[in-house]
Amino acid sequence: MQSLGLKYPIFQGGMAWVANGELAAAVSNAGGLGIIGSGHAPATVVAKEIATAKALTDKPFGVNVMLLSPHVEEVVQVILQAHVAVVTTGAGNPAKYIAAFKAAGIKVVPVVPSVGLARIMARIGVDAVVAEGMESGGHIGSMTTMTLVPQVVDAVDIPVIAAGGIGDGRGVAAALMLGAAGVQMGTRFLAAKECHIHEKYKNAVLKAKDIDTLVTGAYIGHPARVLKNKMSRQFLVAEKAAALQDDPDFAAVEELGNGSLRRAVETGDEVTGSYMAGQIAGLIKTETSCATILQETAAQAQACLQKGQAENYF
């Protein structure tokens, strides 16, 4: 991804309802790649966030497209008209949009949870893939970052961006040693000063311990990693109870989750809000600017890599 001209090979995760134009611009201005999370938002909202980012930075930034969104067609048209630098995709196959994105000069970088999907994406002509391990926050696959990334690197001939459980320079150095061309961090940017999630949500991330996340939705087939709170525990209990029925009906369980992330972001709802975050939340203890996050992460990664070259381990 050197053609993007980034100072640091670090993407900011396109987190729905979290990653707005202001956060994306701050990351891009600091030398990484900021990414707006479109989620299930209508095209008018996405257009507004793109306009905000363009007003705040002249650096490249991207938009994450949730391919299962009911507004995906309109969102794609907004992105094409805006000529953003990068589109990352999730929850589907971006094949039908690739030609249009390429014609607009937009790089396409799907998020993948497996080697098989990475190979499919490489065959349809994407520019890179984000190989995301199950340590990450939000919707996850079943493989860990440590096992997934090197296998994807070996399987495809396009750049691989590592994601999941990366929150500082040590994680970046490890990902580069696994063969990744860069990393994507999401949870780390929840604690950025430019990230305007509700204070209760942000404080929950800063106070989290290593074991303070759980996975909901596994029985339903849509696993997501979130911080432990009343809502996530209630969801898990209801989900397990439904799964034990002879003819499981998860409709009522899924209704518990509808709108829960947005409520967490906007109102800090601790009862019905879903505080999506990865396992690396236990490492994050301070709120700092995007510039500081990137500078400190890059410096620590460089120090780790230099130490690795200097040490004679074997």
Coordinates of C-alpha atoms in Angstrom, one line a residue:
M1 CA 0.0 0.0 0.0
Q2 CA 3.0 2.3 -0.5
S3 CA 1.2 4.0 -3.3
L4 CA -1.1 5.7 -0.7
G5 CA 1.9 7.6 0.5
L6 CA 1.3 6.9 4.2
K7 CA 3.9 7.8 6.8
Y8 CA 2.9 4.8 8.9
P9 CA 1.5 1.4 7.6
I10 CA -1.4 1.7 10.0
F11 CA -5.1 1.7 9.0
Q12 CA -7.7 2.8 11.5
G13 CA -10.6 0.4 11.6
G14 CA -13.8 1.5 9.9
M15 CA -16.0 1.0 13.0
A16 CA -19.7 1.6 12.4
W17 CA -21.2 4.6 14.2
V18 CA -17.7 5.2 15.7
A19 CA -15.4 6.1 12.9
N20 CA -16.7 9.4 11.5
G21 CA -15.2 11.9 9.2
E22 CA -13.4 13.8 12.0
L23 CA -11.7 10.7 13.4
A24 CA -10.7 9.5 9.9
A25 CA -9.2 12.9 9.1
A26 CA -7.3 13.0 12.3
V27 CA -5.7 9.6 11.6
S28 CA -4.9 10.5 8.0
N29 CA -3.4 13.9 9.1
A30 CA -1.2 12.0 11.6
G31 CA 0.2 9.7 8.9
G32 CA -2.0 6.7 8.9
L33 CA -5.1 5.8 6.9
G34 CA -8.3 7.0 8.5
I35 CA -11.4 5.1 7.5
I36 CA -15.0 6.2 7.8
G37 CA -17.3 3.4 9.0
S38 CA -20.6 3.5 6.9
G39 CA -22.2 0.5 8.7
H40 CA -26.0 0.5 8.0
A41 CA -26.1 4.3 7.7
P42 CA -28.0 5.8 4.7
A43 CA -26.0 7.4 1.9
T44 CA -26.8 11.0 3.0
V45 CA -25.0 10.3 6.3
V46 CA -22.0 8.7 4.6
A47 CA -21.8 11.7 2.2
K48 CA -21.8 14.1 5.1
E49 CA -18.9 12.3 6.8
I50 CA -16.9 12.2 3.6
A51 CA -17.4 15.9 3.2
T52 CA -16.3 16.4 6.8
A53 CA -13.1 14.4 6.3
K54 CA -12.3 16.3 3.0
A55 CA -12.7 19.6 4.8
L56 CA -10.3 18.5 7.5
T57 CA -7.6 16.8 5.5
D58 CA -5.9 16.7 2.1
K59 CA -4.5 13.3 2.9
P60 CA -5.9 9.9 1.6
F61 CA -8.7 8.4 3.6
G62 CA -11.1 5.5 3.1
V63 CA -14.6 4.3 3.7
N64 CA -15.7 0.9 5.1
V65 CA -18.7 -0.5 3.2
M66 CA -20.9 -3.0 5.0
L67 CA -22.1 -5.0 1.9
L68 CA -25.2 -6.3 3.7
S69 CA -26.4 -2.8 4.4
P70 CA -29.8 -2.0 2.9
H71 CA -28.3 1.2 1.6
V72 CA -25.2 -0.3 0.0
E73 CA -26.1 0.7 -3.6
E74 CA -26.6 4.3 -2.7
V75 CA -23.5 4.4 -0.4
V76 CA -21.3 2.9 -3.3
Q77 CA -22.5 5.7 -5.6
V78 CA -21.6 8.4 -3.0
I79 CA -18.1 6.9 -2.6
L80 CA -17.6 6.7 -6.4
Q81 CA -18.6 10.4 -6.8
A82 CA -16.3 11.4 -3.9
H83 CA -13.3 9.5 -5.3
V84 CA -12.0 8.5 -1.8
A85 CA -8.7 6.7 -1.8
V86 CA -9.6 3.3 -0.4
V87 CA -12.7 1.2 0.3
T88 CA -12.6 -1.6 2.8
T89 CA -15.5 -4.0 2.8
G90 CA -17.1 -6.5 5.1
A91 CA -20.1 -8.8 5.3
G92 CA -20.2 -9.9 1.7
N93 CA -18.4 -10.1 -1.6
P94 CA -17.5 -6.8 -3.3
A95 CA -17.0 -8.4 -6.8
K96 CA -19.9 -6.5 -8.4
Y97 CA -18.4 -3.2 -7.4
I98 CA -14.7 -3.7 -8.2
A99 CA -14.8 -2.5 -11.8
A100 CA -16.5 0.7 -10.8
F101 CA -14.2 1.4 -7.9
K102 CA -11.1 0.7 -10.1
A103 CA -12.4 3.0 -12.8
A104 CA -12.7 5.7 -10.1
G105 CA -9.1 5.1 -8.9
I106 CA -10.3 3.6 -5.6
K107 CA -8.3 0.8 -4.0
V108 CA -10.4 -2.1 -2.7
V109 CA -9.4 -3.9 0.5
P110 CA -11.8 -6.5 1.8
V111 CA -11.7 -7.7 5.4
V112 CA -11.3 -11.5 5.5
P113 CA -11.4 -14.0 8.4
S114 CA -10.0 -17.0 6.5
V115 CA -7.5 -18.1 3.9
G116 CA -10.3 -19.3 1.6
L117 CA -11.9 -15.9 1.4
A118 CA -8.6 -14.2 1.0
R119 CA -7.9 -16.4 -2.1
I120 CA -11.3 -15.5 -3.5
M121 CA -10.7 -11.8 -3.0
A122 CA -7.3 -12.1 -4.7
R123 CA -8.9 -13.8 -7.7
I124 CA -11.5 -11.1 -8.2
G125 CA -8.8 -8.4 -8.3
V126 CA -8.8 -6.6 -5.0
D127 CA -5.7 -4.5 -4.1
A128 CA -5.0 -6.0 -0.7
V129 CA -6.8 -7.8 2.1
V130 CA -7.2 -7.2 5.8
A131 CA -6.7 -10.5 7.6
E132 CA -8.6 -10.0 10.8
G133 CA -8.3 -12.4 13.8
M134 CA -11.0 -13.2 16.3
E135 CA -9.3 -11.0 19.0
S136 CA -10.8 -8.0 17.3
G137 CA -13.9 -6.1 18.4
G138 CA -17.2 -6.3 16.6
H139 CA -18.0 -9.1 14.2
I140 CA -15.3 -11.8 14.1
G141 CA -14.3 -15.0 12.5
S142 CA -12.9 -18.1 14.2
M143 CA -9.1 -17.9 13.7
T144 CA -6.6 -15.9 15.8
T145 CA -4.5 -13.2 14.2
M146 CA -1.3 -15.2 14.9
T147 CA -2.5 -18.2 13.0
L148 CA -4.5 -16.4 10.3
V149 CA -2.0 -13.7 9.1
P150 CA 1.0 -15.9 8.0
Q151 CA -1.3 -18.4 6.3
V152 CA -3.0 -15.6 4.3
V153 CA 0.4 -14.1 3.5
D154 CA 1.5 -17.5 2.0
A155 CA -1.8 -17.9 0.1
V156 CA -2.0 -14.7 -1.8
D157 CA 0.3 -12.4 -3.8
I158 CA -1.3 -9.1 -2.7
P159 CA -0.5 -7.1 0.4
V160 CA -1.9 -8.3 3.6
I161 CA -2.9 -6.0 6.4
A162 CA -3.0 -7.7 9.9
A163 CA -5.8 -6.9 12.3
G164 CA -7.1 -8.2 15.6
G165 CA -5.4 -7.8 19.0
I166 CA -3.0 -5.1 17.8
G167 CA -2.8 -2.0 20.0
D168 CA 0.8 -0.9 20.2
G169 CA 4.1 -1.1 18.5
R170 CA 4.9 -4.6 19.7
G171 CA 1.8 -5.8 17.9
V172 CA 2.8 -4.0 14.8
A173 CA 6.3 -5.5 14.9
A174 CA 4.9 -8.9 15.3
A175 CA 2.5 -8.5 12.4
L176 CA 5.3 -7.3 10.2
M177 CA 7.3 -10.4 11.2
L178 CA 4.4 -12.6 10.2
G179 CA 4.7 -11.1 6.7
A180 CA 2.0 -8.4 6.8
A181 CA 2.5 -5.2 4.9
G182 CA 0.8 -3.2 7.7
V183 CA -1.8 -3.3 10.4
Q184 CA -5.3 -2.2 11.1
M185 CA -6.2 -1.0 14.6
G186 CA -9.7 -0.4 15.8
T187 CA -10.0 -0.7 19.5
R188 CA -6.9 1.5 20.1
F189 CA -8.6 4.4 18.4
L190 CA -11.7 4.1 20.6
A191 CA -9.5 5.9 23.2
A192 CA -8.4 8.6 20.8
K193 CA -9.2 12.2 21.8
E194 CA -10.7 12.7 18.4
C195 CA -13.0 9.7 18.8
H196 CA -16.3 11.1 20.1
I197 CA -18.0 8.0 21.4
H198 CA -19.9 8.6 24.7
E199 CA -17.7 9.1 27.7
K200 CA -19.2 5.9 29.4
Y201 CA -18.2 3.8 26.4
K202 CA -14.7 5.3 26.3
N203 CA -14.2 4.9 30.0
A204 CA -15.3 1.2 29.8
V205 CA -12.5 0.6 27.3
L206 CA -9.9 2.4 29.4
K207 CA -11.0 0.4 32.5
A208 CA -11.2 -3.0 30.8
K209 CA -9.0 -5.9 31.9
D210 CA -7.7 -8.6 29.7
I211 CA -10.7 -10.9 30.3
D212 CA -13.4 -8.2 30.0
T213 CA -14.7 -9.1 26.6
L214 CA -17.1 -11.9 25.5
V215 CA -18.5 -13.1 22.2
T216 CA -22.2 -12.8 21.5
G217 CA -24.0 -14.2 18.5
A218 CA -22.0 -17.4 18.1
Y219 CA -25.1 -19.6 18.3
I220 CA -26.9 -17.3 15.8
G221 CA -24.0 -17.4 13.3
H222 CA -23.0 -13.8 13.7
P223 CA -20.3 -13.7 16.5
A224 CA -19.3 -10.3 17.8
R225 CA -16.8 -9.4 20.4
V226 CA -18.0 -6.9 23.0
L227 CA -17.1 -5.6 26.5
K228 CA -18.9 -7.3 29.3
N229 CA -21.9 -5.3 30.6
K230 CA -25.5 -5.9 31.4
M231 CA -26.6 -6.0 27.8
S232 CA -24.0 -8.4 26.6
R233 CA -24.5 -10.8 29.5
Q234 CA -28.3 -10.7 29.0
F235 CA -27.9 -11.3 25.3
L236 CA -25.6 -14.3 25.9
V237 CA -28.1 -15.9 28.4
A238 CA -31.0 -15.4 26.0
E239 CA -29.0 -16.7 23.1
K240 CA -28.0 -19.9 24.9
A241 CA -31.5 -20.5 26.1
A242 CA -32.9 -20.2 22.6
A243 CA -30.2 -22.5 21.2
L244 CA -31.3 -25.3 23.6
Q245 CA -34.8 -25.3 22.1
D246 CA -35.8 -28.1 19.7
D247 CA -36.6 -25.5 17.1
P248 CA -34.5 -22.5 18.0
D249 CA -36.0 -19.1 17.2
F250 CA -33.5 -16.3 17.6
A251 CA -35.7 -13.5 16.5
A252 CA -36.3 -12.1 20.0
V253 CA -32.6 -12.5 20.8
E254 CA -31.6 -10.6 17.7
E255 CA -34.0 -7.8 18.6
L256 CA -32.0 -7.2 21.8
G257 CA -29.0 -6.3 19.7
N258 CA -30.8 -4.1 17.1
G259 CA -29.4 -0.6 17.5
S260 CA -27.3 -1.5 20.5
L261 CA -24.0 -0.2 19.2
R262 CA -25.5 3.1 18.1
R263 CA -27.0 3.5 21.6
A264 CA -23.6 2.8 23.2
V265 CA -21.9 5.3 20.9
E266 CA -24.4 8.1 21.2
T267 CA -25.9 7.8 24.7
G268 CA -23.5 5.5 26.6
D269 CA -26.4 3.2 27.4
E270 CA -25.0 0.7 29.9
V271 CA -28.2 -1.4 30.0
T272 CA -29.1 -1.9 26.3
G273 CA -25.9 -0.6 24.6
S274 CA -23.3 -2.8 23.0
Y275 CA -19.7 -1.7 23.8
M276 CA -17.9 -3.4 20.9
A277 CA -14.2 -3.7 21.6
G278 CA -11.4 -6.2 21.1
Q279 CA -9.3 -8.2 23.6
I280 CA -6.5 -5.6 23.4
A281 CA -8.7 -3.2 25.3
G282 CA -7.0 -4.4 28.5
L283 CA -3.8 -2.9 27.2
I284 CA -5.3 0.6 26.6
K285 CA -5.1 2.8 29.7
T286 CA -4.9 6.4 28.5
E287 CA -6.8 8.7 26.1
T288 CA -4.4 10.4 23.7
S289 CA -4.5 12.1 20.3
C290 CA -4.4 10.1 17.1
A291 CA -1.0 11.7 16.3
T292 CA 0.4 10.5 19.6
I293 CA -1.0 7.0 19.1
L294 CA 0.6 6.7 15.7
Q295 CA 3.9 8.3 16.7
E296 CA 4.3 6.1 19.9
T297 CA 3.2 3.0 18.1
A298 CA 5.6 3.5 15.2
A299 CA 8.5 4.3 17.5
Q300 CA 7.9 1.2 19.6
A301 CA 7.6 -1.0 16.6
Q302 CA 10.8 0.3 15.2
A303 CA 12.6 -0.3 18.5
C304 CA 11.3 -3.9 18.6
L305 CA 12.4 -4.6 15.0
Q306 CA 15.9 -3.1 15.7
K307 CA 16.2 -5.2 18.8
G308 CA 15.2 -8.3 17.0
Q309 CA 17.9 -7.7 14.4
A310 CA 20.5 -7.1 17.0
E311 CA 19.7 -10.0 19.3
N312 CA 21.1 -13.4 18.7
Y313 CA 18.3 -15.6 19.9
F314 CA 19.4 -18.9 18.5

